Amino acid sequence: MNRPITIVLTAALGCAGALAAGPAAGASAPVGCQYKVVWPTAGVYENPNPNSVVVKTKHAGDIVGASTCEGAGYNEYGYVLVTTDAAADGRGWMREEAVVQI
């Protein structure tokens, strides 16, 4: 009888963000998705397609990311969402091959 209640409470508290996810959890834990740029230079696009305006350039070793993990595709190209003040809506897009998730 207690097990179903525990499962429901665990699910409810987990959705509310009240549960820690292991020893790395805490105020200093990164939020969202963070990436490290691996290409020598990589563009941050206004929209997720190769014909979009490049609003910023990042370099190998730069850390980029966003508060949510989002991806998009255009033909054979894949893109990941990054936060940038240079984009009109604060949302830029980088080629997924140009970055590795950290």
PDB file of N, CA and C in Angstrom:
ATOM      1  N   MET A   1       0.832  -1.195   0.000  1.00  0.00           N
ATOM      2  CA  MET A   1       0.000   0.000   0.000  1.00  0.00           C
ATOM      3  C   MET A   1       0.872   1.253   0.000  1.00  0.00           C
ATOM      4  N   ASN A   2       1.977   1.260   0.740  1.00  0.00           N
ATOM      5  CA  ASN A   2       2.827   2.446   0.799  1.00  0.00           C
ATOM      6  C   ASN A   2       3.611   2.665  -0.487  1.00  0.00           C
ATOM      7  N   ARG A   3       3.919   1.594  -1.221  1.00  0.00           N
ATOM      8  CA  ARG A   3       4.712   1.728  -2.445  1.00  0.00           C
ATOM      9  C   ARG A   3       4.015   2.603  -3.487  1.00  0.00           C
ATOM     10  N   PRO A   4       2.730   2.417  -3.794  1.00  0.00           N
ATOM     11  CA  PRO A   4       2.079   3.293  -4.779  1.00  0.00           C
ATOM     12  C   PRO A   4       2.087   4.765  -4.327  1.00  0.00           C
ATOM     13  N   ILE A   5       1.937   5.015  -3.065  1.00  0.00           N
ATOM     14  CA  ILE A   5       1.952   6.392  -2.559  1.00  0.00           C
ATOM     15  C   ILE A   5       3.346   6.976  -2.726  1.00  0.00           C
ATOM     16  N   THR A   6       4.361   6.189  -2.422  1.00  0.00           N
ATOM     17  CA  THR A   6       5.746   6.647  -2.574  1.00  0.00           C
ATOM     18  C   THR A   6       6.042   6.980  -4.025  1.00  0.00           C
ATOM     19  N   ILE A   7       5.593   6.145  -4.951  1.00  0.00           N
ATOM     20  CA  ILE A   7       5.816   6.387  -6.377  1.00  0.00           C
ATOM     21  C   ILE A   7       5.135   7.672  -6.807  1.00  0.00           C
ATOM     22  N   VAL A   8       3.899   7.872  -6.384  1.00  0.00           N
ATOM     23  CA  VAL A   8       3.165   9.091  -6.750  1.00  0.00           C
ATOM     24  C   VAL A   8       3.843  10.329  -6.162  1.00  0.00           C
ATOM     25  N   LEU A   9       4.249  10.257  -4.896  1.00  0.00           N
ATOM     26  CA  LEU A   9       4.922  11.399  -4.275  1.00  0.00           C
ATOM     27  C   LEU A   9       6.271  11.680  -4.924  1.00  0.00           C
ATOM     28  N   THR A  10       7.002  10.617  -5.234  1.00  0.00           N
ATOM     29  CA  THR A  10       8.293  10.784  -5.892  1.00  0.00           C
ATOM     30  C   THR A  10       8.115  11.463  -7.244  1.00  0.00           C
ATOM     31  N   ALA A  11       7.138  11.034  -8.009  1.00  0.00           N
ATOM     32  CA  ALA A  11       6.883  11.635  -9.317  1.00  0.00           C
ATOM     33  C   ALA A  11       6.464  13.093  -9.174  1.00  0.00           C
ATOM     34  N   ALA A  12       5.583  13.376  -8.209  1.00  0.00           N
ATOM     35  CA  ALA A  12       5.109  14.741  -8.009  1.00  0.00           C
ATOM     36  C   ALA A  12       6.235  15.666  -7.554  1.00  0.00           C
ATOM     37  N   LEU A  13       7.035  15.223  -6.609  1.00  0.00           N
ATOM     38  CA  LEU A  13       8.140  16.056  -6.121  1.00  0.00           C
ATOM     39  C   LEU A  13       9.223  16.208  -7.182  1.00  0.00           C
ATOM     40  N   GLY A  14       9.457  15.164  -7.959  1.00  0.00           N
ATOM     41  CA  GLY A  14      10.450  15.239  -9.026  1.00  0.00           C
ATOM     42  C   GLY A  14      10.054  16.262 -10.072  1.00  0.00           C
ATOM     43  N   CYS A  15       8.759  16.304 -10.435  1.00  0.00           N
ATOM     44  CA  CYS A  15       8.285  17.291 -11.405  1.00  0.00           C
ATOM     45  C   CYS A  15       8.374  18.696 -10.841  1.00  0.00           C
ATOM     46  N   ALA A  16       8.235  18.836  -9.550  1.00  0.00           N
ATOM     47  CA  ALA A  16       8.306  20.149  -8.921  1.00  0.00           C
ATOM     48  C   ALA A  16       9.742  20.581  -8.688  1.00  0.00           C
ATOM     49  N   GLY A  17      10.699  19.715  -8.967  1.00  0.00           N
ATOM     50  CA  GLY A  17      12.105  20.056  -8.788  1.00  0.00           C
ATOM     51  C   GLY A  17      12.582  19.917  -7.361  1.00  0.00           C
ATOM     52  N   ALA A  18      11.880  19.149  -6.550  1.00  0.00           N
ATOM     53  CA  ALA A  18      12.234  19.033  -5.142  1.00  0.00           C
ATOM     54  C   ALA A  18      13.211  17.899  -4.870  1.00  0.00           C
ATOM     55  N   LEU A  19      13.465  17.038  -5.854  1.00  0.00           N
ATOM     56  CA  LEU A  19      14.372  15.927  -5.635  1.00  0.00           C
ATOM     57  C   LEU A  19      15.751  16.241  -6.192  1.00  0.00           C
ATOM     58  N   ALA A  20      16.769  15.842  -5.482  1.00  0.00           N
ATOM     59  CA  ALA A  20      18.144  15.991  -5.972  1.00  0.00           C
ATOM     60  C   ALA A  20      18.473  14.802  -6.850  1.00  0.00           C
ATOM     61  N   ALA A  21      19.262  15.027  -7.859  1.00  0.00           N
ATOM     62  CA  ALA A  21      19.614  13.950  -8.790  1.00  0.00           C
ATOM     63  C   ALA A  21      21.053  13.519  -8.582  1.00  0.00           C
ATOM     64  N   GLY A  22      21.380  13.060  -7.423  1.00  0.00           N
ATOM     65  CA  GLY A  22      22.722  12.564  -7.164  1.00  0.00           C
ATOM     66  C   GLY A  22      23.608  13.607  -6.524  1.00  0.00           C
ATOM     67  N   PRO A  23      24.875  13.266  -6.316  1.00  0.00           N
ATOM     68  CA  PRO A  23      25.780  14.144  -5.589  1.00  0.00           C
ATOM     69  C   PRO A  23      26.122  15.435  -6.312  1.00  0.00           C
ATOM     70  N   ALA A  24      25.943  15.498  -7.625  1.00  0.00           N
ATOM     71  CA  ALA A  24      26.280  16.715  -8.356  1.00  0.00           C
ATOM     72  C   ALA A  24      25.152  17.736  -8.322  1.00  0.00           C
ATOM     73  N   ALA A  25      23.973  17.348  -7.849  1.00  0.00           N
ATOM     74  CA  ALA A  25      22.839  18.266  -7.829  1.00  0.00           C
ATOM     75  C   ALA A  25      23.057  19.347  -6.783  1.00  0.00           C
ATOM     76  N   GLY A  26      22.489  20.504  -7.052  1.00  0.00           N
ATOM     77  CA  GLY A  26      22.611  21.613  -6.118  1.00  0.00           C
ATOM     78  C   GLY A  26      22.545  22.928  -6.848  1.00  0.00           C
ATOM     79  N   ALA A  27      22.786  23.998  -6.140  1.00  0.00           N
ATOM     80  CA  ALA A  27      22.680  25.331  -6.719  1.00  0.00           C
ATOM     81  C   ALA A  27      23.692  25.555  -7.835  1.00  0.00           C
ATOM     82  N   SER A  28      24.817  24.875  -7.807  1.00  0.00           N
ATOM     83  CA  SER A  28      25.830  25.101  -8.827  1.00  0.00           C
ATOM     84  C   SER A  28      25.674  24.180 -10.039  1.00  0.00           C
ATOM     85  N   ALA A  29      24.695  23.298 -10.033  1.00  0.00           N
ATOM     86  CA  ALA A  29      24.498  22.393 -11.155  1.00  0.00           C
ATOM     87  C   ALA A  29      24.040  23.183 -12.380  1.00  0.00           C
ATOM     88  N   PRO A  30      24.582  22.869 -13.581  1.00  0.00           N
ATOM     89  CA  PRO A  30      24.174  23.589 -14.779  1.00  0.00           C
ATOM     90  C   PRO A  30      22.717  23.303 -15.117  1.00  0.00           C
ATOM     91  N   VAL A  31      22.045  24.288 -15.638  1.00  0.00           N
ATOM     92  CA  VAL A  31      20.650  24.166 -16.014  1.00  0.00           C
ATOM     93  C   VAL A  31      20.578  24.139 -17.529  1.00  0.00           C
ATOM     94  N   GLY A  32      19.781  23.256 -18.077  1.00  0.00           N
ATOM     95  CA  GLY A  32      19.614  23.196 -19.513  1.00  0.00           C
ATOM     96  C   GLY A  32      20.724  22.425 -20.195  1.00  0.00           C
ATOM     97  N   CYS A  33      21.027  22.810 -21.403  1.00  0.00           N
ATOM     98  CA  CYS A  33      22.048  22.140 -22.201  1.00  0.00           C
ATOM     99  C   CYS A  33      23.245  23.049 -22.394  1.00  0.00           C
ATOM    100  N   GLN A  34      24.410  22.530 -22.134  1.00  0.00           N
ATOM    101  CA  GLN A  34      25.653  23.256 -22.331  1.00  0.00           C
ATOM    102  C   GLN A  34      26.496  22.502 -23.358  1.00  0.00           C
ATOM    103  N   TYR A  35      27.155  23.248 -24.216  1.00  0.00           N
ATOM    104  CA  TYR A  35      27.975  22.663 -25.260  1.00  0.00           C
ATOM    105  C   TYR A  35      29.335  23.346 -25.311  1.00  0.00           C
ATOM    106  N   LYS A  36      30.322  22.599 -25.801  1.00  0.00           N
ATOM    107  CA  LYS A  36      31.651  23.154 -26.043  1.00  0.00           C
ATOM    108  C   LYS A  36      31.851  23.168 -27.553  1.00  0.00           C
ATOM    109  N   VAL A  37      32.300  24.304 -28.087  1.00  0.00           N
ATOM    110  CA  VAL A  37      32.534  24.426 -29.521  1.00  0.00           C
ATOM    111  C   VAL A  37      33.797  23.647 -29.872  1.00  0.00           C
ATOM    112  N   VAL A  38      33.721  22.787 -30.895  1.00  0.00           N
ATOM    113  CA  VAL A  38      34.866  21.974 -31.312  1.00  0.00           C
ATOM    114  C   VAL A  38      35.414  22.384 -32.678  1.00  0.00           C
ATOM    115  N   TRP A  39      34.650  23.098 -33.471  1.00  0.00           N
ATOM    116  CA  TRP A  39      35.160  23.603 -34.740  1.00  0.00           C
ATOM    117  C   TRP A  39      36.041  24.811 -34.459  1.00  0.00           C
ATOM    118  N   PRO A  40      37.024  25.101 -35.334  1.00  0.00           N
ATOM    119  CA  PRO A  40      37.853  26.306 -35.136  1.00  0.00           C
ATOM    120  C   PRO A  40      37.004  27.576 -35.030  1.00  0.00           C
ATOM    121  N   THR A  41      36.018  27.723 -35.902  1.00  0.00           N
ATOM    122  CA  THR A  41      35.022  28.794 -35.797  1.00  0.00           C
ATOM    123  C   THR A  41      33.667  28.211 -36.178  1.00  0.00           C
ATOM    124  N   ALA A  42      32.629  28.691 -35.546  1.00  0.00           N
ATOM    125  CA  ALA A  42      31.278  28.202 -35.815  1.00  0.00           C
ATOM    126  C   ALA A  42      30.305  29.362 -35.693  1.00  0.00           C
ATOM    127  N   GLY A  43      29.410  29.445 -36.648  1.00  0.00           N
ATOM    128  CA  GLY A  43      28.425  30.523 -36.643  1.00  0.00           C
ATOM    129  C   GLY A  43      27.246  30.230 -35.736  1.00  0.00           C
ATOM    130  N   VAL A  44      26.706  31.310 -35.185  1.00  0.00           N
ATOM    131  CA  VAL A  44      25.434  31.255 -34.463  1.00  0.00           C
ATOM    132  C   VAL A  44      24.420  31.893 -35.399  1.00  0.00           C
ATOM    133  N   TYR A  45      23.455  31.108 -35.841  1.00  0.00           N
ATOM    134  CA  TYR A  45      22.485  31.554 -36.826  1.00  0.00           C
ATOM    135  C   TYR A  45      21.218  32.104 -36.161  1.00  0.00           C
ATOM    136  N   GLU A  46      20.591  33.049 -36.835  1.00  0.00           N
ATOM    137  CA  GLU A  46      19.313  33.604 -36.372  1.00  0.00           C
ATOM    138  C   GLU A  46      18.236  32.511 -36.385  1.00  0.00           C
ATOM    139  N   ASN A  47      18.225  31.686 -37.423  1.00  0.00           N
ATOM    140  CA  ASN A  47      17.255  30.607 -37.584  1.00  0.00           C
ATOM    141  C   ASN A  47      17.997  29.314 -37.909  1.00  0.00           C
ATOM    142  N   PRO A  48      17.390  28.172 -37.651  1.00  0.00           N
ATOM    143  CA  PRO A  48      18.087  26.902 -37.886  1.00  0.00           C
ATOM    144  C   PRO A  48      18.103  26.468 -39.351  1.00  0.00           C
ATOM    145  N   ASN A  49      18.806  27.216 -40.185  1.00  0.00           N
ATOM    146  CA  ASN A  49      19.036  26.790 -41.559  1.00  0.00           C
ATOM    147  C   ASN A  49      20.292  27.472 -42.091  1.00  0.00           C
ATOM    148  N   PRO A  50      20.979  26.856 -43.050  1.00  0.00           N
ATOM    149  CA  PRO A  50      22.273  27.367 -43.502  1.00  0.00           C
ATOM    150  C   PRO A  50      22.189  28.692 -44.253  1.00  0.00           C
ATOM    151  N   ASN A  51      21.012  29.097 -44.680  1.00  0.00           N
ATOM    152  CA  ASN A  51      20.847  30.355 -45.400  1.00  0.00           C
ATOM    153  C   ASN A  51      20.494  31.518 -44.473  1.00  0.00           C
ATOM    154  N   SER A  52      20.395  31.253 -43.195  1.00  0.00           N
ATOM    155  CA  SER A  52      20.050  32.273 -42.211  1.00  0.00           C
ATOM    156  C   SER A  52      21.246  33.188 -41.947  1.00  0.00           C
ATOM    157  N   VAL A  53      20.965  34.335 -41.392  1.00  0.00           N
ATOM    158  CA  VAL A  53      22.001  35.297 -41.034  1.00  0.00           C
ATOM    159  C   VAL A  53      22.829  34.761 -39.869  1.00  0.00           C
ATOM    160  N   VAL A  54      24.146  34.882 -39.974  1.00  0.00           N
ATOM    161  CA  VAL A  54      25.036  34.540 -38.862  1.00  0.00           C
ATOM    162  C   VAL A  54      25.119  35.772 -37.978  1.00  0.00           C
ATOM    163  N   VAL A  55      24.630  35.660 -36.738  1.00  0.00           N
ATOM    164  CA  VAL A  55      24.577  36.818 -35.833  1.00  0.00           C
ATOM    165  C   VAL A  55      25.795  36.915 -34.927  1.00  0.00           C
ATOM    166  N   LYS A  56      26.555  35.825 -34.836  1.00  0.00           N
ATOM    167  CA  LYS A  56      27.723  35.803 -33.964  1.00  0.00           C
ATOM    168  C   LYS A  56      28.603  34.639 -34.384  1.00  0.00           C
ATOM    169  N   THR A  57      29.895  34.735 -34.089  1.00  0.00           N
ATOM    170  CA  THR A  57      30.824  33.650 -34.353  1.00  0.00           C
ATOM    171  C   THR A  57      31.437  33.188 -33.044  1.00  0.00           C
ATOM    172  N   LYS A  58      31.471  31.893 -32.854  1.00  0.00           N
ATOM    173  CA  LYS A  58      32.091  31.293 -31.673  1.00  0.00           C
ATOM    174  C   LYS A  58      33.343  30.551 -32.114  1.00  0.00           C
ATOM    175  N   HIS A  59      34.255  30.317 -31.154  1.00  0.00           N
ATOM    176  CA  HIS A  59      35.536  29.693 -31.458  1.00  0.00           C
ATOM    177  C   HIS A  59      35.726  28.426 -30.639  1.00  0.00           C
ATOM    178  N   ALA A  60      36.631  27.564 -31.103  1.00  0.00           N
ATOM    179  CA  ALA A  60      36.920  26.303 -30.415  1.00  0.00           C
ATOM    180  C   ALA A  60      37.182  26.561 -28.936  1.00  0.00           C
ATOM    181  N   GLY A  61      36.526  25.786 -28.097  1.00  0.00           N
ATOM    182  CA  GLY A  61      36.682  25.911 -26.647  1.00  0.00           C
ATOM    183  C   GLY A  61      35.631  26.770 -25.983  1.00  0.00           C
ATOM    184  N   ASP A  62      34.921  27.606 -26.743  1.00  0.00           N
ATOM    185  CA  ASP A  62      33.849  28.435 -26.162  1.00  0.00           C
ATOM    186  C   ASP A  62      32.736  27.524 -25.636  1.00  0.00           C
ATOM    187  N   ILE A  63      32.131  27.940 -24.542  1.00  0.00           N
ATOM    188  CA  ILE A  63      30.987  27.227 -23.973  1.00  0.00           C
ATOM    189  C   ILE A  63      29.723  27.993 -24.339  1.00  0.00           C
ATOM    190  N   VAL A  64      28.766  27.282 -24.892  1.00  0.00           N
ATOM    191  CA  VAL A  64      27.491  27.872 -25.304  1.00  0.00           C
ATOM    192  C   VAL A  64      26.374  26.996 -24.763  1.00  0.00           C
ATOM    193  N   GLY A  65      25.161  27.496 -24.794  1.00  0.00           N
ATOM    194  CA  GLY A  65      24.055  26.673 -24.340  1.00  0.00           C
ATOM    195  C   GLY A  65      22.774  27.464 -24.188  1.00  0.00           C
ATOM    196  N   ALA A  66      21.788  26.796 -23.648  1.00  0.00           N
ATOM    197  CA  ALA A  66      20.474  27.394 -23.442  1.00  0.00           C
ATOM    198  C   ALA A  66      19.836  26.736 -22.223  1.00  0.00           C
ATOM    199  N   SER A  67      18.782  27.358 -21.718  1.00  0.00           N
ATOM    200  CA  SER A  67      18.105  26.832 -20.537  1.00  0.00           C
ATOM    201  C   SER A  67      17.248  25.610 -20.859  1.00  0.00           C
ATOM    202  N   THR A  68      16.986  25.390 -22.145  1.00  0.00           N
ATOM    203  CA  THR A  68      16.252  24.196 -22.563  1.00  0.00           C
ATOM    204  C   THR A  68      17.040  23.493 -23.662  1.00  0.00           C
ATOM    205  N   CYS A  69      16.838  22.217 -23.777  1.00  0.00           N
ATOM    206  CA  CYS A  69      17.505  21.435 -24.822  1.00  0.00           C
ATOM    207  C   CYS A  69      16.561  21.332 -26.012  1.00  0.00           C
ATOM    208  N   GLU A  70      16.913  22.018 -27.072  1.00  0.00           N
ATOM    209  CA  GLU A  70      16.093  21.980 -28.276  1.00  0.00           C
ATOM    210  C   GLU A  70      16.988  21.749 -29.477  1.00  0.00           C
ATOM    211  N   GLY A  71      16.438  21.096 -30.448  1.00  0.00           N
ATOM    212  CA  GLY A  71      17.143  20.866 -31.687  1.00  0.00           C
ATOM    213  C   GLY A  71      16.218  21.138 -32.850  1.00  0.00           C
ATOM    214  N   ALA A  72      16.805  21.323 -34.018  1.00  0.00           N
ATOM    215  CA  ALA A  72      16.018  21.546 -35.228  1.00  0.00           C
ATOM    216  C   ALA A  72      16.815  20.993 -36.393  1.00  0.00           C
ATOM    217  N   GLY A  73      16.135  20.737 -37.475  1.00  0.00           N
ATOM    218  CA  GLY A  73      16.801  20.227 -38.654  1.00  0.00           C
ATOM    219  C   GLY A  73      16.382  20.981 -39.897  1.00  0.00           C
ATOM    220  N   TYR A  74      17.295  21.060 -40.840  1.00  0.00           N
ATOM    221  CA  TYR A  74      17.023  21.655 -42.141  1.00  0.00           C
ATOM    222  C   TYR A  74      17.761  20.809 -43.154  1.00  0.00           C
ATOM    223  N   ASN A  75      17.036  20.100 -44.005  1.00  0.00           N
ATOM    224  CA  ASN A  75      17.623  19.134 -44.925  1.00  0.00           C
ATOM    225  C   ASN A  75      18.543  18.201 -44.152  1.00  0.00           C
ATOM    226  N   GLU A  76      19.821  18.121 -44.533  1.00  0.00           N
ATOM    227  CA  GLU A  76      20.728  17.206 -43.831  1.00  0.00           C
ATOM    228  C   GLU A  76      21.416  17.850 -42.642  1.00  0.00           C
ATOM    229  N   TYR A  77      21.115  19.113 -42.330  1.00  0.00           N
ATOM    230  CA  TYR A  77      21.787  19.826 -41.248  1.00  0.00           C
ATOM    231  C   TYR A  77      20.978  19.761 -39.951  1.00  0.00           C
ATOM    232  N   GLY A  78      21.686  19.510 -38.850  1.00  0.00           N
ATOM    233  CA  GLY A  78      21.061  19.529 -37.533  1.00  0.00           C
ATOM    234  C   GLY A  78      21.576  20.726 -36.758  1.00  0.00           C
ATOM    235  N   TYR A  79      20.721  21.317 -35.944  1.00  0.00           N
ATOM    236  CA  TYR A  79      21.057  22.509 -35.166  1.00  0.00           C
ATOM    237  C   TYR A  79      20.664  22.326 -33.714  1.00  0.00           C
ATOM    238  N   VAL A  80      21.396  23.001 -32.823  1.00  0.00           N
ATOM    239  CA  VAL A  80      21.038  23.033 -31.407  1.00  0.00           C
ATOM    240  C   VAL A  80      20.800  24.481 -31.006  1.00  0.00           C
ATOM    241  N   LEU A  81      19.915  24.663 -30.050  1.00  0.00           N
ATOM    242  CA  LEU A  81      19.566  25.991 -29.559  1.00  0.00           C
ATOM    243  C   LEU A  81      20.636  26.506 -28.609  1.00  0.00           C
ATOM    244  N   VAL A  82      20.998  27.786 -28.778  1.00  0.00           N
ATOM    245  CA  VAL A  82      21.896  28.470 -27.851  1.00  0.00           C
ATOM    246  C   VAL A  82      21.315  29.844 -27.554  1.00  0.00           C
ATOM    247  N   THR A  83      21.608  30.351 -26.374  1.00  0.00           N
ATOM    248  CA  THR A  83      21.142  31.673 -25.998  1.00  0.00           C
ATOM    249  C   THR A  83      22.145  32.710 -26.480  1.00  0.00           C
ATOM    250  N   THR A  84      21.647  33.801 -27.084  1.00  0.00           N
ATOM    251  CA  THR A  84      22.521  34.880 -27.519  1.00  0.00           C
ATOM    252  C   THR A  84      21.751  36.191 -27.591  1.00  0.00           C
ATOM    253  N   ASP A  85      22.380  37.252 -27.119  1.00  0.00           N
ATOM    254  CA  ASP A  85      21.780  38.583 -27.225  1.00  0.00           C
ATOM    255  C   ASP A  85      21.801  39.086 -28.660  1.00  0.00           C
ATOM    256  N   ALA A  86      22.630  38.496 -29.505  1.00  0.00           N
ATOM    257  CA  ALA A  86      22.770  38.949 -30.886  1.00  0.00           C
ATOM    258  C   ALA A  86      21.554  38.589 -31.749  1.00  0.00           C
ATOM    259  N   ALA A  87      20.788  37.595 -31.358  1.00  0.00           N
ATOM    260  CA  ALA A  87      19.593  37.200 -32.113  1.00  0.00           C
ATOM    261  C   ALA A  87      18.407  38.053 -31.681  1.00  0.00           C
ATOM    262  N   ALA A  88      17.523  38.315 -32.612  1.00  0.00           N
ATOM    263  CA  ALA A  88      16.365  39.173 -32.346  1.00  0.00           C
ATOM    264  C   ALA A  88      15.510  38.662 -31.190  1.00  0.00           C
ATOM    265  N   ASP A  89      15.361  37.342 -31.081  1.00  0.00           N
ATOM    266  CA  ASP A  89      14.531  36.756 -30.023  1.00  0.00           C
ATOM    267  C   ASP A  89      15.352  36.152 -28.891  1.00  0.00           C
ATOM    268  N   GLY A  90      16.677  36.359 -28.911  1.00  0.00           N
ATOM    269  CA  GLY A  90      17.535  35.809 -27.870  1.00  0.00           C
ATOM    270  C   GLY A  90      17.869  34.344 -28.066  1.00  0.00           C
ATOM    271  N   ARG A  91      17.383  33.760 -29.158  1.00  0.00           N
ATOM    272  CA  ARG A  91      17.587  32.345 -29.455  1.00  0.00           C
ATOM    273  C   ARG A  91      18.400  32.220 -30.731  1.00  0.00           C
ATOM    274  N   GLY A  92      19.589  31.629 -30.612  1.00  0.00           N
ATOM    275  CA  GLY A  92      20.420  31.378 -31.776  1.00  0.00           C
ATOM    276  C   GLY A  92      20.524  29.887 -32.010  1.00  0.00           C
ATOM    277  N   TRP A  93      21.050  29.531 -33.161  1.00  0.00           N
ATOM    278  CA  TRP A  93      21.153  28.124 -33.535  1.00  0.00           C
ATOM    279  C   TRP A  93      22.550  27.836 -34.061  1.00  0.00           C
ATOM    280  N   MET A  94      23.129  26.741 -33.606  1.00  0.00           N
ATOM    281  CA  MET A  94      24.454  26.322 -34.065  1.00  0.00           C
ATOM    282  C   MET A  94      24.370  24.921 -34.645  1.00  0.00           C
ATOM    283  N   ARG A  95      25.221  24.658 -35.639  1.00  0.00           N
ATOM    284  CA  ARG A  95      25.281  23.315 -36.223  1.00  0.00           C
ATOM    285  C   ARG A  95      25.674  22.321 -35.147  1.00  0.00           C
ATOM    286  N   GLU A  96      24.949  21.217 -35.060  1.00  0.00           N
ATOM    287  CA  GLU A  96      25.219  20.232 -34.020  1.00  0.00           C
ATOM    288  C   GLU A  96      26.584  19.581 -34.174  1.00  0.00           C
ATOM    289  N   GLU A  97      27.124  19.553 -35.386  1.00  0.00           N
ATOM    290  CA  GLU A  97      28.460  18.979 -35.583  1.00  0.00           C
ATOM    291  C   GLU A  97      29.557  19.887 -35.035  1.00  0.00           C
ATOM    292  N   ALA A  98      29.255  21.161 -34.817  1.00  0.00           N
ATOM    293  CA  ALA A  98      30.244  22.139 -34.361  1.00  0.00           C
ATOM    294  C   ALA A  98      30.445  22.119 -32.847  1.00  0.00           C
ATOM    295  N   VAL A  99      29.579  21.377 -32.143  1.00  0.00           N
ATOM    296  CA  VAL A  99      29.618  21.396 -30.679  1.00  0.00           C
ATOM    297  C   VAL A  99      29.518  19.971 -30.125  1.00  0.00           C
ATOM    298  N   VAL A 100      29.964  19.801 -28.882  1.00  0.00           N
ATOM    299  CA  VAL A 100      29.749  18.564 -28.135  1.00  0.00           C
ATOM    300  C   VAL A 100      29.094  18.936 -26.821  1.00  0.00           C
ATOM    301  N   GLN A 101      28.137  18.132 -26.402  1.00  0.00           N
ATOM    302  CA  GLN A 101      27.438  18.415 -25.156  1.00  0.00           C
ATOM    303  C   GLN A 101      28.351  18.101 -23.960  1.00  0.00           C
ATOM    304  N   ILE A 102      28.336  18.989 -22.965  1.00  0.00           N
ATOM    305  CA  ILE A 102      29.142  18.782 -21.758  1.00  0.00           C
ATOM    306  C   ILE A 102      28.248  18.631 -20.553  1.00  0.00           C
TER     307      ILE A 102
END
